[in-house]
């Protein structure tokens, strides 16, 4: 009958369409390597920008004495935050480095975590190492032998770098001389075995100092220099 013939025709057409769909899917070209790399680069850039914004807020909240601070910051820790924001994050070009800075970001959001040893191990684990790491290690290589078992050695190095040698360092030769003579002393000399905890105690006291009551502390001045940068 005519109706039976119509059913058979529709069934035949349906089977043909089912067979055609996989063929159409197979013809869809896969994403090119260049497109995948571009997507990864955009993802990295977005995550790095978020990280840098978070680090900036930590410093801003401290300098403004904001009630929104997530932890009771020490200035030594905030110098490491500044180091991460301006020197490590911009060099992030791969997922391994991104994983390390995200780890640091989580620890910064955890109250009562001592960030100093975390920074040391994070910097050791970075692979590939950023250019600033090689530059710093060349400058402080004399001290490595005596401090290789100190679990906060690289944190002390980064703090001293921020105070003395970075683009955001303390202003004024007299202040730098005071830091060198009263805080650093012989710590970076070959053969020195003084623990990082002792250095950090002196450093924190110094960084909390200020010229006159009501002015920014020495440590806050460094943070303000960082915040003025891009």
mmCIF file of C-alpha atoms in Angstrom, residues 28-224:
data_model
loop_
_atom_site.group_PDB
_atom_site.id
_atom_site.type_symbol
_atom_site.label_atom_id
_atom_site.label_comp_id
_atom_site.label_asym_id
_atom_site.label_seq_id
_atom_site.Cartn_x
_atom_site.Cartn_y
_atom_site.Cartn_z
ATOM 1 C CA UNK A 28 35.387 18.308 11.857
ATOM 2 C CA UNK A 29 39.050 19.387 12.044
ATOM 3 C CA UNK A 30 40.786 19.005 15.432
ATOM 4 C CA UNK A 31 42.024 22.090 17.250
ATOM 5 C CA UNK A 32 45.393 23.126 15.897
ATOM 6 C CA UNK A 33 48.452 23.086 18.206
ATOM 7 C CA UNK A 34 48.761 26.831 17.741
ATOM 8 C CA UNK A 35 45.165 27.341 18.895
ATOM 9 C CA UNK A 36 45.724 25.102 21.947
ATOM 10 C CA UNK A 37 48.873 27.023 22.874
ATOM 11 C CA UNK A 38 47.030 30.319 22.490
ATOM 12 C CA UNK A 39 44.231 29.096 24.783
ATOM 13 C CA UNK A 40 46.794 27.958 27.379
ATOM 14 C CA UNK A 41 48.586 31.305 27.179
ATOM 15 C CA UNK A 42 45.320 33.206 27.733
ATOM 16 C CA UNK A 43 44.463 30.952 30.689
ATOM 17 C CA UNK A 44 47.902 31.503 32.229
ATOM 18 C CA UNK A 45 47.706 35.252 31.729
ATOM 19 C CA UNK A 46 44.289 35.409 33.412
ATOM 20 C CA UNK A 47 45.431 33.362 36.412
ATOM 21 C CA UNK A 48 48.661 35.333 36.777
ATOM 22 C CA UNK A 49 46.770 38.645 36.670
ATOM 23 C CA UNK A 50 44.397 37.374 39.369
ATOM 24 C CA UNK A 51 47.379 36.295 41.471
ATOM 25 C CA UNK A 52 49.082 39.680 41.110
ATOM 26 C CA UNK A 53 45.849 41.481 42.012
ATOM 27 C CA UNK A 54 45.524 39.368 45.174
ATOM 28 C CA UNK A 55 49.128 40.062 46.202
ATOM 29 C CA UNK A 56 48.560 43.770 45.582
ATOM 30 C CA UNK A 57 45.490 43.744 47.809
ATOM 31 C CA UNK A 58 47.435 42.086 50.635
ATOM 32 C CA UNK A 59 49.953 44.936 50.525
ATOM 33 C CA UNK A 60 47.332 47.661 50.139
ATOM 34 C CA UNK A 61 45.250 46.364 53.057
ATOM 35 C CA UNK A 62 48.319 46.323 55.268
ATOM 36 C CA UNK A 63 49.474 49.818 54.298
ATOM 37 C CA UNK A 64 45.956 51.175 54.839
ATOM 38 C CA UNK A 65 45.525 49.166 58.060
ATOM 39 C CA UNK A 66 42.340 47.727 56.588
ATOM 40 C CA UNK A 67 39.961 45.665 58.684
ATOM 41 C CA UNK A 68 39.671 43.249 55.721
ATOM 42 C CA UNK A 69 43.136 41.749 56.258
ATOM 43 C CA UNK A 70 42.955 37.955 56.229
ATOM 44 C CA UNK A 71 45.907 37.412 58.511
ATOM 45 C CA UNK A 72 48.221 39.251 60.879
ATOM 46 C CA UNK A 73 51.036 40.088 58.506
ATOM 47 C CA UNK A 74 54.696 40.439 59.317
ATOM 48 C CA UNK A 75 56.646 42.852 57.145
ATOM 49 C CA UNK A 76 59.191 40.184 56.234
ATOM 50 C CA UNK A 77 56.347 38.087 54.835
ATOM 51 C CA UNK A 78 54.946 41.026 52.880
ATOM 52 C CA UNK A 79 58.314 41.626 51.245
ATOM 53 C CA UNK A 80 58.104 38.035 50.023
ATOM 54 C CA UNK A 81 54.570 38.769 48.764
ATOM 55 C CA UNK A 82 55.984 41.749 46.853
ATOM 56 C CA UNK A 83 58.808 39.582 45.479
ATOM 57 C CA UNK A 84 56.283 37.019 44.244
ATOM 58 C CA UNK A 85 54.046 39.648 42.651
ATOM 59 C CA UNK A 86 56.668 41.670 40.804
ATOM 60 C CA UNK A 87 59.470 39.177 40.146
ATOM 61 C CA UNK A 88 58.103 35.635 40.028
ATOM 62 C CA UNK A 89 54.553 35.977 38.653
ATOM 63 C CA UNK A 90 55.536 37.935 35.495
ATOM 64 C CA UNK A 91 57.872 35.068 34.546
ATOM 65 C CA UNK A 92 55.073 32.466 34.714
ATOM 66 C CA UNK A 93 54.849 30.862 31.265
ATOM 67 C CA UNK A 94 53.942 27.262 32.104
ATOM 68 C CA UNK A 95 51.542 25.202 34.212
ATOM 69 C CA UNK A 96 54.256 24.075 36.665
ATOM 70 C CA UNK A 97 55.096 27.638 37.672
ATOM 71 C CA UNK A 98 51.400 28.463 37.808
ATOM 72 C CA UNK A 99 50.888 25.564 40.217
ATOM 73 C CA UNK A 100 53.616 26.887 42.512
ATOM 74 C CA UNK A 101 52.286 30.448 42.638
ATOM 75 C CA UNK A 102 48.768 29.139 43.281
ATOM 76 C CA UNK A 103 50.183 27.109 46.159
ATOM 77 C CA UNK A 104 51.716 30.295 47.542
ATOM 78 C CA UNK A 105 48.411 32.119 47.040
ATOM 79 C CA UNK A 106 46.567 29.508 49.120
ATOM 80 C CA UNK A 107 49.101 29.733 51.930
ATOM 81 C CA UNK A 108 48.791 33.532 51.989
ATOM 82 C CA UNK A 109 45.064 33.093 52.562
ATOM 83 C CA UNK A 110 45.655 30.715 55.479
ATOM 84 C CA UNK A 111 45.881 32.569 58.811
ATOM 85 C CA UNK A 112 48.801 31.721 61.119
ATOM 86 C CA UNK A 113 50.837 30.011 58.386
ATOM 87 C CA UNK A 114 54.506 30.949 58.564
ATOM 88 C CA UNK A 115 55.151 31.939 54.953
ATOM 89 C CA UNK A 116 58.937 32.197 55.244
ATOM 90 C CA UNK A 117 59.793 28.473 54.883
ATOM 91 C CA UNK A 118 56.994 28.028 52.323
ATOM 92 C CA UNK A 119 58.644 30.657 50.129
ATOM 93 C CA UNK A 120 62.008 28.891 50.401
ATOM 94 C CA UNK A 121 60.642 25.526 49.267
ATOM 95 C CA UNK A 122 58.421 27.066 46.603
ATOM 96 C CA UNK A 123 61.430 28.802 45.050
ATOM 97 C CA UNK A 124 63.422 25.551 45.127
ATOM 98 C CA UNK A 125 60.566 23.706 43.411
ATOM 99 C CA UNK A 126 60.167 26.235 40.593
ATOM 100 C CA UNK A 127 61.031 24.559 37.302
ATOM 101 C CA UNK A 128 62.032 26.258 35.111
ATOM 102 C CA UNK A 129 63.742 28.783 37.353
ATOM 103 C CA UNK A 130 62.986 32.455 36.586
ATOM 104 C CA UNK A 131 65.838 34.677 35.455
ATOM 105 C CA UNK A 132 65.782 36.580 38.748
ATOM 106 C CA UNK A 133 66.700 33.352 40.576
ATOM 107 C CA UNK A 134 69.977 33.037 38.647
ATOM 108 C CA UNK A 135 70.731 36.722 39.164
ATOM 109 C CA UNK A 136 70.192 36.466 42.905
ATOM 110 C CA UNK A 137 72.101 33.224 43.364
ATOM 111 C CA UNK A 138 75.093 34.716 41.540
ATOM 112 C CA UNK A 139 75.084 37.596 43.997
ATOM 113 C CA UNK A 140 74.679 35.485 47.136
ATOM 114 C CA UNK A 141 76.588 32.339 46.118
ATOM 115 C CA UNK A 142 79.291 32.960 48.766
ATOM 116 C CA UNK A 143 76.720 32.364 51.499
ATOM 117 C CA UNK A 144 75.259 29.161 50.064
ATOM 118 C CA UNK A 145 77.830 26.785 51.566
ATOM 119 C CA UNK A 146 77.124 27.761 55.158
ATOM 120 C CA UNK A 147 73.336 27.959 54.756
ATOM 121 C CA UNK A 148 72.494 24.963 52.549
ATOM 122 C CA UNK A 149 70.625 23.232 55.403
ATOM 123 C CA UNK A 150 68.715 26.338 56.468
ATOM 124 C CA UNK A 151 65.067 25.874 55.433
ATOM 125 C CA UNK A 152 64.525 29.633 55.089
ATOM 126 C CA UNK A 153 67.767 30.641 53.397
ATOM 127 C CA UNK A 154 66.194 31.748 50.102
ATOM 128 C CA UNK A 155 63.564 33.746 51.990
ATOM 129 C CA UNK A 156 66.290 35.710 53.769
ATOM 130 C CA UNK A 157 68.031 36.252 50.432
ATOM 131 C CA UNK A 158 64.804 37.581 48.860
ATOM 132 C CA UNK A 159 64.110 39.897 51.815
ATOM 133 C CA UNK A 160 67.621 41.349 51.681
ATOM 134 C CA UNK A 161 67.281 41.740 47.913
ATOM 135 C CA UNK A 162 64.028 43.671 48.314
ATOM 136 C CA UNK A 163 65.551 45.975 50.949
ATOM 137 C CA UNK A 164 68.898 46.666 49.276
ATOM 138 C CA UNK A 165 68.986 45.799 45.582
ATOM 139 C CA UNK A 166 65.506 45.760 44.061
ATOM 140 C CA UNK A 167 63.903 48.564 42.082
ATOM 141 C CA UNK A 168 61.754 49.225 45.181
ATOM 142 C CA UNK A 169 64.557 49.211 47.768
ATOM 143 C CA UNK A 170 64.901 51.641 50.658
ATOM 144 C CA UNK A 171 65.885 55.157 49.646
ATOM 145 C CA UNK A 172 68.931 56.773 51.203
ATOM 146 C CA UNK A 173 72.490 55.532 51.709
ATOM 147 C CA UNK A 174 72.404 56.024 55.490
ATOM 148 C CA UNK A 175 69.381 53.762 55.882
ATOM 149 C CA UNK A 176 70.913 51.064 53.699
ATOM 150 C CA UNK A 177 74.153 51.289 55.687
ATOM 151 C CA UNK A 178 72.191 50.848 58.916
ATOM 152 C CA UNK A 179 70.502 47.740 57.449
ATOM 153 C CA UNK A 180 73.850 46.271 56.416
ATOM 154 C CA UNK A 181 75.663 47.046 59.656
ATOM 155 C CA UNK A 182 72.934 46.238 62.174
ATOM 156 C CA UNK A 183 70.768 43.622 60.459
ATOM 157 C CA UNK A 184 72.744 41.764 57.816
ATOM 158 C CA UNK A 185 76.106 41.994 59.599
ATOM 159 C CA UNK A 186 78.040 38.781 58.759
ATOM 160 C CA UNK A 187 75.005 36.676 57.817
ATOM 161 C CA UNK A 188 75.922 36.241 54.145
ATOM 162 C CA UNK A 189 79.632 35.739 54.748
ATOM 163 C CA UNK A 190 81.186 32.392 53.936
ATOM 164 C CA UNK A 191 81.303 30.277 57.072
ATOM 165 C CA UNK A 192 78.483 32.095 58.874
ATOM 166 C CA UNK A 193 76.155 29.625 60.564
ATOM 167 C CA UNK A 194 73.686 32.022 62.191
ATOM 168 C CA UNK A 195 70.139 30.697 61.757
ATOM 169 C CA UNK A 196 67.618 32.518 59.609
ATOM 170 C CA UNK A 197 65.253 32.952 62.580
ATOM 171 C CA UNK A 198 67.764 35.240 64.275
ATOM 172 C CA UNK A 199 68.193 37.317 61.119
ATOM 173 C CA UNK A 200 64.427 37.546 60.616
ATOM 174 C CA UNK A 201 63.869 38.774 64.165
ATOM 175 C CA UNK A 202 66.346 41.613 63.632
ATOM 176 C CA UNK A 203 64.911 42.345 60.194
ATOM 177 C CA UNK A 204 61.317 42.557 61.422
ATOM 178 C CA UNK A 205 62.290 45.010 64.173
ATOM 179 C CA UNK A 206 64.143 47.166 61.662
ATOM 180 C CA UNK A 207 61.342 47.107 59.075
ATOM 181 C CA UNK A 208 58.811 48.203 61.710
ATOM 182 C CA UNK A 209 60.943 51.267 62.486
ATOM 183 C CA UNK A 210 60.081 54.714 61.166
ATOM 184 C CA UNK A 211 61.572 58.177 60.968
ATOM 185 C CA UNK A 212 58.881 59.944 63.013
ATOM 186 C CA UNK A 213 55.679 58.866 64.721
ATOM 187 C CA UNK A 214 52.828 58.647 62.219
ATOM 188 C CA UNK A 215 55.020 58.157 59.157
ATOM 189 C CA UNK A 216 55.205 54.906 57.182
ATOM 190 C CA UNK A 217 57.520 52.248 58.556
ATOM 191 C CA UNK A 218 60.650 51.361 56.578
ATOM 192 C CA UNK A 219 59.024 48.138 55.459
ATOM 193 C CA UNK A 220 55.804 49.876 54.440
ATOM 194 C CA UNK A 221 57.821 52.340 52.369
ATOM 195 C CA UNK A 222 59.186 49.446 50.317
ATOM 196 C CA UNK A 223 55.646 48.101 49.860
ATOM 197 C CA UNK A 224 54.452 51.537 48.776
#
